[in-house]
XYZ file of N, CA, C and O in Angstrom:
444
model
N 71.440 23.193 143.147
C 71.679 23.778 143.822
C 72.661 24.741 144.039
O 73.374 24.845 142.511
N 72.271 25.434 145.010
C 73.143 27.032 144.991
C 74.351 27.076 145.533
O 73.806 26.572 146.618
N 75.469 27.177 144.851
C 76.579 27.338 145.570
C 77.082 29.004 145.697
O 77.360 29.340 145.130
N 77.657 29.206 147.121
C 77.740 29.938 147.049
C 79.329 30.333 147.659
O 79.169 29.656 149.069
N 79.798 31.076 147.669
C 81.203 31.426 148.208
C 82.315 32.959 148.317
O 81.940 33.785 146.828
N 81.666 33.803 149.849
C 82.014 34.601 149.935
C 83.399 34.772 150.113
O 83.777 34.510 151.473
N 84.053 35.985 150.361
C 85.625 36.206 150.961
C 85.094 37.519 151.673
O 85.626 38.830 150.324
N 85.481 37.275 153.068
C 85.531 38.563 153.203
C 86.987 39.422 154.092
O 88.111 38.310 154.586
N 87.205 40.426 153.745
C 88.737 41.340 154.508
C 88.095 41.358 155.387
O 87.818 42.857 155.546
N 88.470 41.465 156.430
C 88.548 41.963 157.643
C 89.206 42.381 158.473
O 90.952 42.124 158.151
N 89.399 43.587 159.228
C 90.026 44.488 159.643
C 91.110 43.349 160.871
O 90.024 42.459 161.887
N 92.080 43.564 161.303
C 92.609 42.372 161.854
C 92.138 42.656 163.833
O 92.899 41.656 164.064
N 91.623 43.616 163.351
C 91.673 43.751 165.343
C 90.179 43.272 165.368
O 90.125 43.186 166.112
N 89.561 43.158 164.360
C 88.356 41.850 164.461
C 88.831 40.397 164.283
O 87.803 39.334 164.230
N 89.305 39.110 163.287
C 90.115 38.514 163.162
C 89.756 37.067 164.270
O 89.315 36.375 164.066
N 90.259 38.066 165.187
C 90.013 36.886 166.293
C 88.755 36.466 166.979
O 88.344 36.146 167.310
N 87.644 37.958 166.442
C 86.426 38.012 167.037
C 85.525 36.901 166.624
O 84.233 37.699 165.745
N 85.952 37.394 164.866
C 84.872 37.510 162.989
C 84.364 36.267 163.950
O 83.063 36.622 163.690
N 84.399 35.297 163.921
C 83.896 34.190 164.146
C 81.863 34.436 164.822
O 81.247 33.992 165.629
N 82.834 34.986 165.853
C 81.974 34.829 167.251
C 80.806 36.982 166.336
O 79.241 36.658 166.979
N 80.946 37.553 165.972
C 80.096 38.256 165.533
C 79.375 37.411 164.386
O 78.080 37.985 163.980
N 79.935 36.417 163.422
C 78.848 35.568 162.488
C 78.950 34.651 162.824
O 77.480 33.488 162.427
N 78.465 34.187 164.739
C 78.074 32.997 164.868
C 76.003 32.715 164.805
O 76.256 31.902 164.533
N 75.912 34.166 165.164
C 74.283 33.667 164.929
C 73.279 33.784 163.597
O 72.570 32.422 163.397
N 74.339 34.287 163.066
C 73.757 33.921 160.833
C 74.750 32.813 160.982
O 73.766 31.780 160.372
N 75.391 32.237 161.357
C 76.103 31.037 161.046
C 74.598 29.542 161.229
O 74.671 28.690 160.274
N 74.497 30.014 163.217
C 73.957 28.611 163.101
C 71.809 28.410 162.402
O 71.896 28.384 162.707
N 71.774 29.836 162.510
C 70.710 30.383 161.631
C 70.376 29.584 160.566
O 69.330 29.053 160.228
N 71.257 30.110 159.537
C 71.800 29.556 158.297
C 72.025 28.141 158.314
O 70.833 27.237 157.905
N 72.692 26.841 159.401
C 72.539 25.618 158.849
C 71.285 25.103 159.542
O 70.672 23.790 158.601
N 70.221 25.902 159.849
C 69.037 25.526 160.984
C 67.712 25.446 159.806
O 67.009 24.724 159.888
N 68.431 26.368 158.612
C 66.972 26.409 157.509
C 67.390 25.008 156.678
O 68.044 24.393 156.684
N 65.712 24.644 156.732
C 65.329 23.520 155.820
C 66.518 23.509 154.522
O 66.269 22.130 153.928
N 66.173 24.908 154.716
C 67.667 24.812 152.248
C 68.748 24.649 152.792
O 68.645 24.773 150.561
N 68.628 24.611 153.464
C 70.598 24.870 153.815
C 70.589 23.366 153.909
O 70.850 21.839 154.282
N 72.402 23.574 153.086
C 72.429 22.103 152.628
C 74.041 22.084 153.333
O 74.433 20.698 154.166
N 75.101 23.352 153.308
C 75.890 23.325 153.890
C 76.542 25.026 154.545
O 75.873 26.266 153.810
N 77.167 24.940 155.441
C 77.193 27.075 155.707
C 78.613 26.512 156.611
O 78.249 26.411 158.148
N 79.327 27.042 156.001
C 80.715 26.572 156.412
C 81.907 27.780 156.585
O 81.947 28.202 155.951
N 82.243 27.729 157.612
C 83.349 28.835 157.208
C 84.850 28.756 157.341
O 85.127 27.841 157.561
N 85.967 29.258 156.496
C 87.293 29.029 156.663
C 87.563 30.342 156.306
O 87.847 31.713 156.115
N 89.691 29.501 157.039
C 90.011 30.951 157.241
C 92.113 30.938 156.118
O 91.736 29.789 155.711
N 92.168 32.071 155.660
C 92.866 31.491 154.361
C 94.130 31.515 155.424
O 94.594 31.425 155.909
N 94.836 30.333 154.602
C 96.137 30.046 155.085
C 97.151 31.401 154.293
O 98.826 30.810 154.936
N 96.829 31.878 153.925
C 97.257 32.738 153.192
C 97.527 34.356 153.662
O 98.894 35.670 153.559
N 96.513 34.411 154.450
C 96.306 35.449 155.004
C 95.497 35.796 156.010
O 94.089 34.788 155.355
N 95.481 35.695 157.585
C 95.214 35.844 158.382
C 93.940 36.536 158.010
O 92.667 36.239 159.218
N 94.401 37.604 157.960
C 92.444 38.849 157.483
C 91.653 38.102 156.827
O 90.746 38.780 156.548
N 91.352 37.440 156.286
C 90.448 36.688 155.530
C 89.729 35.783 155.541
O 91.036 34.365 155.466
N 88.917 35.295 155.400
C 88.098 34.585 156.075
C 86.552 33.941 154.333
O 86.301 34.938 153.838
N 86.132 33.043 153.919
C 85.244 32.343 153.446
C 84.255 31.500 154.136
O 84.804 30.685 154.628
N 82.676 32.468 153.272
C 81.859 31.449 153.506
C 81.744 30.606 152.597
O 81.515 30.322 150.933
N 81.270 29.269 152.312
C 80.431 28.574 151.735
C 79.239 27.723 152.298
O 79.624 27.111 152.990
N 78.194 28.353 151.725
C 76.967 27.655 151.948
C 76.875 26.982 149.957
O 77.229 27.554 149.068
N 76.091 26.181 150.410
C 75.440 25.034 149.733
C 73.716 25.291 150.191
O 72.461 24.676 151.025
N 72.554 25.345 149.201
C 70.946 25.830 148.994
C 70.552 25.182 148.068
O 70.789 25.355 147.124
N 69.409 24.438 148.368
C 68.854 23.584 147.604
C 67.248 24.788 147.261
O 67.029 25.596 148.384
N 67.474 24.760 145.950
C 66.806 25.662 145.304
C 65.063 26.162 146.119
O 65.339 26.932 145.666
N 65.494 25.068 146.721
C 63.698 26.036 147.534
C 63.590 26.364 148.791
O 62.973 27.738 149.192
N 64.826 26.488 149.194
C 64.755 27.542 150.577
C 65.743 28.579 150.831
O 66.354 29.567 150.981
N 66.255 28.900 149.031
C 67.350 30.362 148.707
C 66.414 32.080 149.567
O 66.553 32.510 149.503
N 65.313 31.772 148.666
C 63.846 32.994 148.877
C 63.874 33.209 150.342
O 63.649 34.477 151.327
N 63.634 32.146 151.483
C 63.077 31.946 152.717
C 64.506 32.450 153.088
O 65.040 33.371 154.494
N 66.072 32.130 152.602
C 67.605 32.609 153.516
C 67.344 33.861 153.317
O 67.595 35.001 153.860
N 67.613 34.428 151.586
C 67.232 35.574 151.408
C 66.655 36.456 152.461
O 66.184 37.595 151.906
N 65.543 36.048 152.811
C 64.101 36.786 153.597
C 64.200 36.659 154.675
O 63.562 38.216 155.274
N 65.662 36.150 155.508
C 65.793 36.307 156.602
C 65.989 37.458 157.707
O 66.475 38.488 156.532
N 65.467 38.109 158.690
C 65.342 39.717 159.275
C 67.249 39.484 159.404
O 67.482 40.562 159.824
N 67.522 38.069 160.028
C 69.151 39.046 159.741
C 69.956 39.122 158.930
O 71.011 39.917 159.039
N 69.553 38.896 157.202
C 70.179 39.319 156.298
C 70.353 40.968 156.502
O 70.982 41.821 156.407
N 68.787 42.040 157.112
C 69.162 43.101 157.616
C 70.517 43.639 158.573
O 71.376 44.010 158.585
N 70.345 42.147 160.158
C 71.365 42.575 160.980
C 72.770 42.934 160.446
O 73.222 43.547 161.173
N 72.412 42.217 159.459
C 74.484 41.536 159.838
C 74.960 42.385 158.440
O 75.691 43.274 158.008
N 73.719 43.868 157.827
C 73.569 45.138 156.936
C 74.400 45.895 157.774
O 75.597 46.404 157.350
N 73.606 45.789 158.721
C 74.132 46.965 160.112
C 75.372 46.239 160.786
O 76.258 47.762 161.198
N 76.172 45.235 161.480
C 76.820 45.291 162.107
C 77.776 44.524 161.626
O 78.681 44.550 162.268
N 78.045 43.771 160.180
C 78.922 43.180 159.391
C 80.302 44.532 158.871
O 81.159 44.238 159.066
N 79.809 45.168 158.172
C 80.549 45.888 157.848
C 81.477 47.056 158.460
O 83.377 47.127 158.210
N 81.090 47.151 159.678
C 82.191 47.478 161.372
C 83.832 46.819 161.320
O 84.908 47.004 161.408
N 82.785 45.238 161.163
C 84.504 44.276 160.750
C 85.444 43.580 159.817
O 86.342 43.429 159.850
N 84.841 44.662 158.346
C 85.485 44.706 157.267
C 86.344 45.980 157.201
O 86.090 46.617 156.932
N 87.446 45.814 156.191
C 88.387 46.335 155.155
C 87.028 46.699 154.477
O 87.605 48.203 153.670
N 86.803 46.057 152.959
C 86.257 46.378 151.551
C 84.738 46.302 151.517
O 84.295 44.786 152.565
N 84.004 45.945 150.878
C 83.247 44.663 150.796
C 83.031 43.450 149.926
O 84.057 42.755 148.810
N 82.825 42.521 150.660
C 83.296 41.763 150.392
C 82.723 40.741 149.123
O 82.009 41.635 148.085
N 83.842 39.974 148.630
C 83.749 39.574 147.047
C 82.424 38.430 146.688
O 83.219 37.203 147.398
N 82.483 37.471 145.573
C 81.810 36.565 145.796
C 81.345 35.516 144.562
O 81.871 36.650 143.827
N 81.052 34.761 144.186
C 80.832 34.177 143.143
C 79.500 32.692 143.715
O 80.248 31.961 144.625
N 78.843 33.323 142.754
C 76.882 32.409 142.853
C 77.668 31.505 142.098
O 77.835 31.528 140.784
N 77.511 30.150 142.011
C 76.319 28.856 140.792
C 75.049 28.318 140.711
O 75.806 28.428 142.269
N 75.095 27.967 140.901
C 74.350 26.811 140.172
C 74.986 25.769 139.956
O 75.004 25.419 138.723
N 74.391 24.325 140.734
C 75.541 23.424 140.242
C 74.542 22.881 140.125
O 73.204 22.302 141.150
N 74.852 20.646 139.456
C 74.331 20.298 139.096
C 73.848 19.027 140.623
O 75.049 18.958 141.083
N 72.746 18.576 140.962
C 72.875 17.328 141.908
C 72.545 18.121 143.042
O 71.664 19.382 143.221
N 72.734 17.544 144.114
C 72.225 17.825 145.515
C 73.187 17.990 146.374
O 72.769 17.731 148.283
N 74.248 18.261 146.226
C 75.431 18.074 147.065
C 76.681 17.765 146.781
O 77.052 17.972 145.442
N 77.945 17.402 147.252
C 79.074 16.959 147.125
C 79.431 15.485 146.371
O 78.399 14.557 146.544
N 80.179 15.874 144.724
C 80.265 13.988 144.158
C 81.781 13.830 145.014
O 82.825 14.467 145.120
N 82.103 12.378 144.779
C 83.740 11.992 144.858
C 84.587 12.476 143.505
O 83.736 12.197 142.503
N 85.325 12.893 144.099
C 86.574 13.180 143.158
C 87.642 11.065 142.806
O 88.797 11.338 143.211
N 86.682 11.304 141.702
C 87.011 9.653 141.340
C 88.506 9.813 140.912
O 89.180 9.282 140.850
N 89.133 11.037 139.994
C 90.370 11.152 140.161
C 91.473 10.973 141.132
O 92.862 10.564 140.308
N 91.031 11.368 141.987
C 91.766 10.861 143.137
C 90.927 10.309 144.479
O 91.329 10.141 145.443
N 91.125 8.582 143.489
C 90.824 7.497 145.322
C 91.667 7.844 146.390
O 93.017 7.584 145.887
N 91.293 7.218 146.423
C 91.755 6.460 148.077
C 91.437 5.156 148.023
O 89.955 4.726 148.757
N 92.205 4.131 148.145
C 91.706 2.550 149.266
C 91.830 2.786 150.248
O 91.804 3.728 151.115
N 91.147 1.758 150.733
C 90.417 1.276 151.632
C 91.961 0.436 152.341
O 92.208 0.407 152.353
N 92.081 1.823 153.836
C 93.228 1.665 154.681
C 92.745 0.232 155.315
O 91.357 -0.132 155.493
N 93.821 -0.488 156.052
C 93.686 -1.547 156.544
C 94.282 -0.879 158.048
O 94.254 -0.808 158.322
N 93.394 -1.849 158.636
C 93.761 -2.098 160.109
C 94.512 -2.047 160.966
O 95.318 -3.700 160.683
N 95.019 -1.175 161.874
C 96.482 -1.753 161.954
C 97.061 -2.610 163.094
O 95.950 -2.345 164.044
């Protein structure tokens, strides 16, 4: 599974519009056959920082990168950014999220 984390530093005037700007890409990525997840989150320390977390099955990566939306975001997203995004890419074993065994949560009793 290819896992990607990208940090975007967004201009202050774009923070309320950022998720609208990225919506088409997000929805298209989520619809790709090889996509396992595509989630956005916002930093609790800096409201101008957004994170994109993507998971792709190996077979779907090439199709994702060949999407015409990639060229579109290369044209449109920089206007909203402070600098070039930073990323971490890793291939991890398995096909999704693993249970965190060191922090088990006991079953809850009905109230």
